[in-house]
Every structure is written in C-alpha cells, then in structure tokens.
PDB file of C-alpha atoms in Angstrom:
ATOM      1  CA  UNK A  14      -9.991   6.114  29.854  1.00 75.00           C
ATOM      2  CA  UNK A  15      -6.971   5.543  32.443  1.00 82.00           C
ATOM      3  CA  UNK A  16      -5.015   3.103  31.778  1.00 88.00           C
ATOM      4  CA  UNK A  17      -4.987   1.296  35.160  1.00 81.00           C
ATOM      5  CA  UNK A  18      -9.227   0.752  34.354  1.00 81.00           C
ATOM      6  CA  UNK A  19      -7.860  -1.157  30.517  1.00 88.00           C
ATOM      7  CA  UNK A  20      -5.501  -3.122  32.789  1.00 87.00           C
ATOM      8  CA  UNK A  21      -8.327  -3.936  34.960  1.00 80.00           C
ATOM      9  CA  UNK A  22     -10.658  -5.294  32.228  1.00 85.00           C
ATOM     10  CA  UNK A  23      -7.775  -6.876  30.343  1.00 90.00           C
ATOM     11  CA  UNK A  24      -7.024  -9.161  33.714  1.00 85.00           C
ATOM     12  CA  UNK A  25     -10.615  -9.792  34.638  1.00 78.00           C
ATOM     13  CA  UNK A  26     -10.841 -10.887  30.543  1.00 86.00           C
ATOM     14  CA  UNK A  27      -7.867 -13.245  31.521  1.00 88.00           C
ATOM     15  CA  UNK A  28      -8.764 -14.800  34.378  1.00 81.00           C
ATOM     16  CA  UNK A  29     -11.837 -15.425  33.692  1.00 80.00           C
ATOM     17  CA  UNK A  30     -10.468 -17.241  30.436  1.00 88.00           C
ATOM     18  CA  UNK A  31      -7.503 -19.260  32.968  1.00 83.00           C
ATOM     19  CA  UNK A  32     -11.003 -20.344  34.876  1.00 81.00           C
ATOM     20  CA  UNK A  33     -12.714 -22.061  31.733  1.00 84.00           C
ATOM     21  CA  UNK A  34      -9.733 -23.592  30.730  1.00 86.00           C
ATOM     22  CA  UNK A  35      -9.126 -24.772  33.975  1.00 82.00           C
ATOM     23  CA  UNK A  36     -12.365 -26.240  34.173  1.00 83.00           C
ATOM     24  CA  UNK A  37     -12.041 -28.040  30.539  1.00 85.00           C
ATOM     25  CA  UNK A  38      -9.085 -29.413  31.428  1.00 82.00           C
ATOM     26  CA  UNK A  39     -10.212 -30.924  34.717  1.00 81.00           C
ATOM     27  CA  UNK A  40     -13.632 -32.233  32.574  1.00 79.00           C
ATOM     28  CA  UNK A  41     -11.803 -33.608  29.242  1.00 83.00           C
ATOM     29  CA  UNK A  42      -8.032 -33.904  29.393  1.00 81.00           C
ATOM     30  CA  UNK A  43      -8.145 -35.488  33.062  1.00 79.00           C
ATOM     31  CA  UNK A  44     -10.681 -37.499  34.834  1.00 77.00           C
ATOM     32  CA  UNK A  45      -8.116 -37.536  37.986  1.00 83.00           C
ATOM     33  CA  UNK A  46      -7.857 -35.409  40.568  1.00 84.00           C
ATOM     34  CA  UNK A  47      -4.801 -36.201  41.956  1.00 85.00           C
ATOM     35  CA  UNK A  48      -2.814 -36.329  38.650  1.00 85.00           C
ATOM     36  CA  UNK A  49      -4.305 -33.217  37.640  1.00 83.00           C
ATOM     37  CA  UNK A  50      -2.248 -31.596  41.410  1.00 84.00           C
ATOM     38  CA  UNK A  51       0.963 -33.850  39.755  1.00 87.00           C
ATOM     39  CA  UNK A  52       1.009 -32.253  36.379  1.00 85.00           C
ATOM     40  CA  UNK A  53       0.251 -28.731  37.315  1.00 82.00           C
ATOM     41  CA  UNK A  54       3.154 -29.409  39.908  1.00 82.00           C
ATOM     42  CA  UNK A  55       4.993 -30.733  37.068  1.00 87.00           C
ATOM     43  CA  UNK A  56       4.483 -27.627  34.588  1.00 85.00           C
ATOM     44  CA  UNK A  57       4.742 -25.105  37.486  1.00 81.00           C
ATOM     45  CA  UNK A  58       8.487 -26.348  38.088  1.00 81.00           C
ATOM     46  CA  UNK A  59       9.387 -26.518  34.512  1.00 86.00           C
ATOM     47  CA  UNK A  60       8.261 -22.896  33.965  1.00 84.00           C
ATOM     48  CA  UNK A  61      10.001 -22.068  37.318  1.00 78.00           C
ATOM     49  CA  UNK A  62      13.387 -23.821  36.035  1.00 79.00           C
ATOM     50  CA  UNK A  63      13.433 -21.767  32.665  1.00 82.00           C
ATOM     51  CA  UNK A  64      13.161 -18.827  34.248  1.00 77.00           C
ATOM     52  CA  UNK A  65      16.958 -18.140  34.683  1.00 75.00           C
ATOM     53  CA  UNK A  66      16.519 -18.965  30.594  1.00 78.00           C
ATOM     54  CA  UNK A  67      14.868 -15.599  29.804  1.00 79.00           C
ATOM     55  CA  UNK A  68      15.701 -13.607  33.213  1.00 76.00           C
ATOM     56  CA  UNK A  69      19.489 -13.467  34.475  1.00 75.00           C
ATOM     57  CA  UNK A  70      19.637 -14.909  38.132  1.00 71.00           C
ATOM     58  CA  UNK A  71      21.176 -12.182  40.180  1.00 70.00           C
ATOM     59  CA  UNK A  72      21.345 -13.352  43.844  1.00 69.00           C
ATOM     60  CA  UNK A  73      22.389 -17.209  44.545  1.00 69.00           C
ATOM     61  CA  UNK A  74      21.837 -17.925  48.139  1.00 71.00           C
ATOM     62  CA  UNK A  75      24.774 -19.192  49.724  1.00 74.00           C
ATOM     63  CA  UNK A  76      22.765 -20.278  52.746  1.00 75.00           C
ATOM     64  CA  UNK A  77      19.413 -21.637  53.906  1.00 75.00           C
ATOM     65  CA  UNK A  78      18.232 -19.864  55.777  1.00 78.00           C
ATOM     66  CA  UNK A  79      17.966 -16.877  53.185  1.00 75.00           C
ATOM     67  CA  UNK A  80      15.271 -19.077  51.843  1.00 76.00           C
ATOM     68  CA  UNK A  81      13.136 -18.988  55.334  1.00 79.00           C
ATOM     69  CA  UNK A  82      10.617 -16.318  53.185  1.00 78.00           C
ATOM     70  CA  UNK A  83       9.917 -19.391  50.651  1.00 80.00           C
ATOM     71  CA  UNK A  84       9.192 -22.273  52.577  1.00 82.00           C
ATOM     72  CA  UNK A  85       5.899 -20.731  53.816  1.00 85.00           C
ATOM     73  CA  UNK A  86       5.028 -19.722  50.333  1.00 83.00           C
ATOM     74  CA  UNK A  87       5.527 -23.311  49.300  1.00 83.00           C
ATOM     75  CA  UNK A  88       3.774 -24.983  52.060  1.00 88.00           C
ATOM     76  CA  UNK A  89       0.096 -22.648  51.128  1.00 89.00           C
ATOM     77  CA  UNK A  90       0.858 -23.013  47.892  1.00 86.00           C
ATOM     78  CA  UNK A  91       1.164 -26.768  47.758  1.00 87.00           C
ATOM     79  CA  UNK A  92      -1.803 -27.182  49.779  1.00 91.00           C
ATOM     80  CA  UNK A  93      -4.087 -24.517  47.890  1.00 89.00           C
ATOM     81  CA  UNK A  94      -3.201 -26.128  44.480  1.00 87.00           C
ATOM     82  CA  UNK A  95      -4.587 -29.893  46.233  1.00 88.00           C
ATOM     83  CA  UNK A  96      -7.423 -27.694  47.247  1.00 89.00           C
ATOM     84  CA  UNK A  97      -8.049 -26.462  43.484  1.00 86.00           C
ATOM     85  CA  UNK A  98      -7.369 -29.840  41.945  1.00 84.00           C
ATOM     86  CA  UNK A  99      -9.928 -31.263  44.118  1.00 86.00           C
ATOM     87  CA  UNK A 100     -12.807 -28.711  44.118  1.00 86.00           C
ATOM     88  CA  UNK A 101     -12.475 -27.939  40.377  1.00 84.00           C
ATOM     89  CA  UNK A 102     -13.745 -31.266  39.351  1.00 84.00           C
ATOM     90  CA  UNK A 103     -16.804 -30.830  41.886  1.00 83.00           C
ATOM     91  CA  UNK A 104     -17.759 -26.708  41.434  1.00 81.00           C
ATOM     92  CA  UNK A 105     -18.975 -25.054  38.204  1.00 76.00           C
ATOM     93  CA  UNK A 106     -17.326 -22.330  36.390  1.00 75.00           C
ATOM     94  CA  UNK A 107     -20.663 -20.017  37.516  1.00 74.00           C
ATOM     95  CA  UNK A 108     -19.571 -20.428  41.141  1.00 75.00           C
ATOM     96  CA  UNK A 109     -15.561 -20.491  40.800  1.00 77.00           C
ATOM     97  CA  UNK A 110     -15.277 -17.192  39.313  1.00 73.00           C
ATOM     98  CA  UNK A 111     -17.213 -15.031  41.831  1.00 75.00           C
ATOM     99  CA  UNK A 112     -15.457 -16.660  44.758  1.00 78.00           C
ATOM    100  CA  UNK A 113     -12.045 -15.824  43.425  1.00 79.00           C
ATOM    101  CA  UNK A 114     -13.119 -12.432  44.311  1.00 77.00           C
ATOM    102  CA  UNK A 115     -12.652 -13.371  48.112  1.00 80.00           C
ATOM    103  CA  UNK A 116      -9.085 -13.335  47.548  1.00 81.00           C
ATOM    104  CA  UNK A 117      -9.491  -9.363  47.600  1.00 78.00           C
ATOM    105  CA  UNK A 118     -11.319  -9.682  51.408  1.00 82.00           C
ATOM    106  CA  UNK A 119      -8.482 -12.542  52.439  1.00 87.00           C
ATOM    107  CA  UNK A 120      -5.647 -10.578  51.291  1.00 84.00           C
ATOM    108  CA  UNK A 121      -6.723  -7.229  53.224  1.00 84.00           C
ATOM    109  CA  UNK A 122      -7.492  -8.905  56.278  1.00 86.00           C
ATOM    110  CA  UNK A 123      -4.262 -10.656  56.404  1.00 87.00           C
ATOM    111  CA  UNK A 124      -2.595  -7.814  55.784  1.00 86.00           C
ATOM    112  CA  UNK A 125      -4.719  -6.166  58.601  1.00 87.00           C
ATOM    113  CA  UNK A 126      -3.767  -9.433  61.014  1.00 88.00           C
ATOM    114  CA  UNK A 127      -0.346  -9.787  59.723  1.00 85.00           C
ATOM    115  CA  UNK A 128       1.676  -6.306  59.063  1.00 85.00           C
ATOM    116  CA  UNK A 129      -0.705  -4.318  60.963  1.00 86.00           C
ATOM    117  CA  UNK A 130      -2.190  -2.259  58.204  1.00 85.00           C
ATOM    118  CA  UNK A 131      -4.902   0.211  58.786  1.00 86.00           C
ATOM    119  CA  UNK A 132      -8.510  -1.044  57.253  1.00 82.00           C
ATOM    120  CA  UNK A 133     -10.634   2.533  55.646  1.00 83.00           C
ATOM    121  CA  UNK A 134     -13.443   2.733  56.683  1.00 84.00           C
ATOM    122  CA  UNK A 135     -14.929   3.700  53.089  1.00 83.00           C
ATOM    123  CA  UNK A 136     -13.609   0.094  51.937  1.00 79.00           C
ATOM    124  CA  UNK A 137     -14.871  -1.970  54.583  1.00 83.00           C
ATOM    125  CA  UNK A 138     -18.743  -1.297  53.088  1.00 84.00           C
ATOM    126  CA  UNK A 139     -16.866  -2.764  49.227  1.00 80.00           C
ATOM    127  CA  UNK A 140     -15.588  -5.844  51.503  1.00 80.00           C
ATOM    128  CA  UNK A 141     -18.714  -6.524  52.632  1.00 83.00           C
ATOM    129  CA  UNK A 142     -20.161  -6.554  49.428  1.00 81.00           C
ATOM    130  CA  UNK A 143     -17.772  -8.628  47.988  1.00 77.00           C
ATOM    131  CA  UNK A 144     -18.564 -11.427  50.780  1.00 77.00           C
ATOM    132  CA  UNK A 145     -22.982 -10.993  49.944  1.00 78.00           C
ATOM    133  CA  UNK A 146     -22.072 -11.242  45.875  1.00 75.00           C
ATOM    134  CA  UNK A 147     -19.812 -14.372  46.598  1.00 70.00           C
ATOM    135  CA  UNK A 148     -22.425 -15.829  48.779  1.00 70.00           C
ATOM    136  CA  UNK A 149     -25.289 -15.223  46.307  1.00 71.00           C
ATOM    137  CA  UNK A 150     -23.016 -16.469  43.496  1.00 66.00           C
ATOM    138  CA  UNK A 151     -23.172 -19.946  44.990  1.00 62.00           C
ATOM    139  CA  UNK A 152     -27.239 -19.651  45.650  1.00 63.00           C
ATOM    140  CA  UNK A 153     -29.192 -23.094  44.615  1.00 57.00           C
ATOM    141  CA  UNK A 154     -32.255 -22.734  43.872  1.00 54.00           C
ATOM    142  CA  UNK A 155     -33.235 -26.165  45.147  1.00 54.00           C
ATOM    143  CA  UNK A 156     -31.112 -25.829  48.161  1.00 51.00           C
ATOM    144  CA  UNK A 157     -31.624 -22.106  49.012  1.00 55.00           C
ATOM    145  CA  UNK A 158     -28.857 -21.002  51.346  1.00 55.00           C
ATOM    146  CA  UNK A 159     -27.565 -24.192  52.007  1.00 57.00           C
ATOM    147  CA  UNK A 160     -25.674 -24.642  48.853  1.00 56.00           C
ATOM    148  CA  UNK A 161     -22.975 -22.014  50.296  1.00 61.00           C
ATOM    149  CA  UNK A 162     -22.489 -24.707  53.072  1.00 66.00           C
ATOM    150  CA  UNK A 163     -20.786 -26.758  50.685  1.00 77.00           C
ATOM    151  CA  UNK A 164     -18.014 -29.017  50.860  1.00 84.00           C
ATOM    152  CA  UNK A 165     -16.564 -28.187  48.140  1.00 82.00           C
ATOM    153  CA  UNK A 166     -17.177 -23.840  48.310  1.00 82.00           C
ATOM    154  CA  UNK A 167     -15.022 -24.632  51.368  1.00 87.00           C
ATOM    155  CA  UNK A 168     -12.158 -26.289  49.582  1.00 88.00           C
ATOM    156  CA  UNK A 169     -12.236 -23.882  46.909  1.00 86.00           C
ATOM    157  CA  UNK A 170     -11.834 -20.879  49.438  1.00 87.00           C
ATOM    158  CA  UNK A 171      -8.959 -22.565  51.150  1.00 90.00           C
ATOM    159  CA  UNK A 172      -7.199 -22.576  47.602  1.00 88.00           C
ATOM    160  CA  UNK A 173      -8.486 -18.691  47.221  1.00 87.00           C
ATOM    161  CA  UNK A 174      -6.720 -18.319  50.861  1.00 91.00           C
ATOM    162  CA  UNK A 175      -3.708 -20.298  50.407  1.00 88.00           C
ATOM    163  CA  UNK A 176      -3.507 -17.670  47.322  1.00 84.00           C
ATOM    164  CA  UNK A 177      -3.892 -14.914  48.889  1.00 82.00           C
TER     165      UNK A 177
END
C-alpha cells in the first residue's frame, strides 16, 4: 500500500477524533458558546507563542506591511472559529463530519476564482459528489430536505469556508 493512502486514513482517523472531542467539549466542559470562541482563542495563541520555543524564528519583519498576507488569514479565521463555537453546540457529530468534506469543493473553487487555476474535468463529477453526500449527510427524516436549510448547516459551512 502507498504511503500517501496510510497518510490518508491516518488523517481521516484524526480528524474525525478532533470532531468528537470537539463536540464533548462543547457538551461537558462548556455550556457557553462564547467562552468556548475565548479559550480556543486563548490556547491557539499560547501554542502560536511557543512556537519560536521548538522552531528557530528566521525572518523578523521589520515592517508592516510584510504582514499584509496575515491580516486576511486572521480576519476568516477569527470569524470561522465564532462560526464553529456557535454551530458546534447546535449540530451533531453525524452531520459535522461529512460537511467538513466541503472544504475540498471550497478550496478548489477558490483556487479556481482566486489564482486562476484550471478545474479537470474528471474531478468536477468527485465535486459534485462531494456536495449530494454532504447534503444527504444532513437528511431528517422528519424534515426531509428541509433539514439542509438549516441555520446552523449554514454557520457551520461558513467556518468550513473561512477554513478553506
């Protein structure tokens, strides 16, 4: 077996672990939305900080505007982490996990949009599927198609956007 296919399995086993512990820590350790986007924010720059603790800092920038490539980042960022603090307490592990997968359509067709890259046609049919399996994902029984009209399917794909 390659060895691209073992790190394939070994990052779906991963992430789909990161998306149950997510989800336990929303439903036990934290009632509140909003401190839940705090302390992520909080751990996220304390592991950013000791960074320059295990990896020596090569470039400083000696002027703003050599940060101009960050400031987006940080803006989507900050917004799709409110967007995942807020539709993890309101979505089920059953429904986050398949919709993560529209990162993979987002990221192609901003990369289409953005930098102007070509699209195969071979991979557009795999996009499409991607979109039906994250649709039927979120299928209610009681609600039939209307449950992918959610509120909170919405905010959770802004955070899956904001990612990619």
């Amino acid at each position: 077996m390659p060895v691209y296919i073992l790190y394939s399995i070994l990052a779906l086993l991963l992430f789909s672990i990161s998306i149950i512990l997510f989800r336990l820590t929303a439903k036990y350790a934290m009632p509140n939305p909003k401190a839940y986007f705090f302390w992520y924010f909080v751990i996220y720059g304390l592991l950013g900080l000791s960074l320059p603790l295990f990896n020596h800092i090569q470039i400083i920038p000696t002027d703003i505007r050599l940060l101009r490539f960050n400031i987006p980042y940080a803006f989507f960022i900050t917004i799709g982490i409110y967007c995942f603090a807020n539709a993890i307490y309101k979505l089920d592990v059953t429904t986050m996990g398949p919709l993560s997968n529209f990162g993979n359509v987002f990221t192609v067709f901003l990369a289409w949009l953005l930098l102007g890259e070509i699209i195969p046609q071979k991979n557009i049919v795999w996009l499409i599927l991607i979109i039906l399996a994250g649709m039927l994902a979120t299928y209610n029984e009681r609600l039939k198609l209307k449950s992918f009209a959610n509120k909170n399917v919405y905010v959770y794909l802004i955070w899956v956007f904001c990612l990619s």
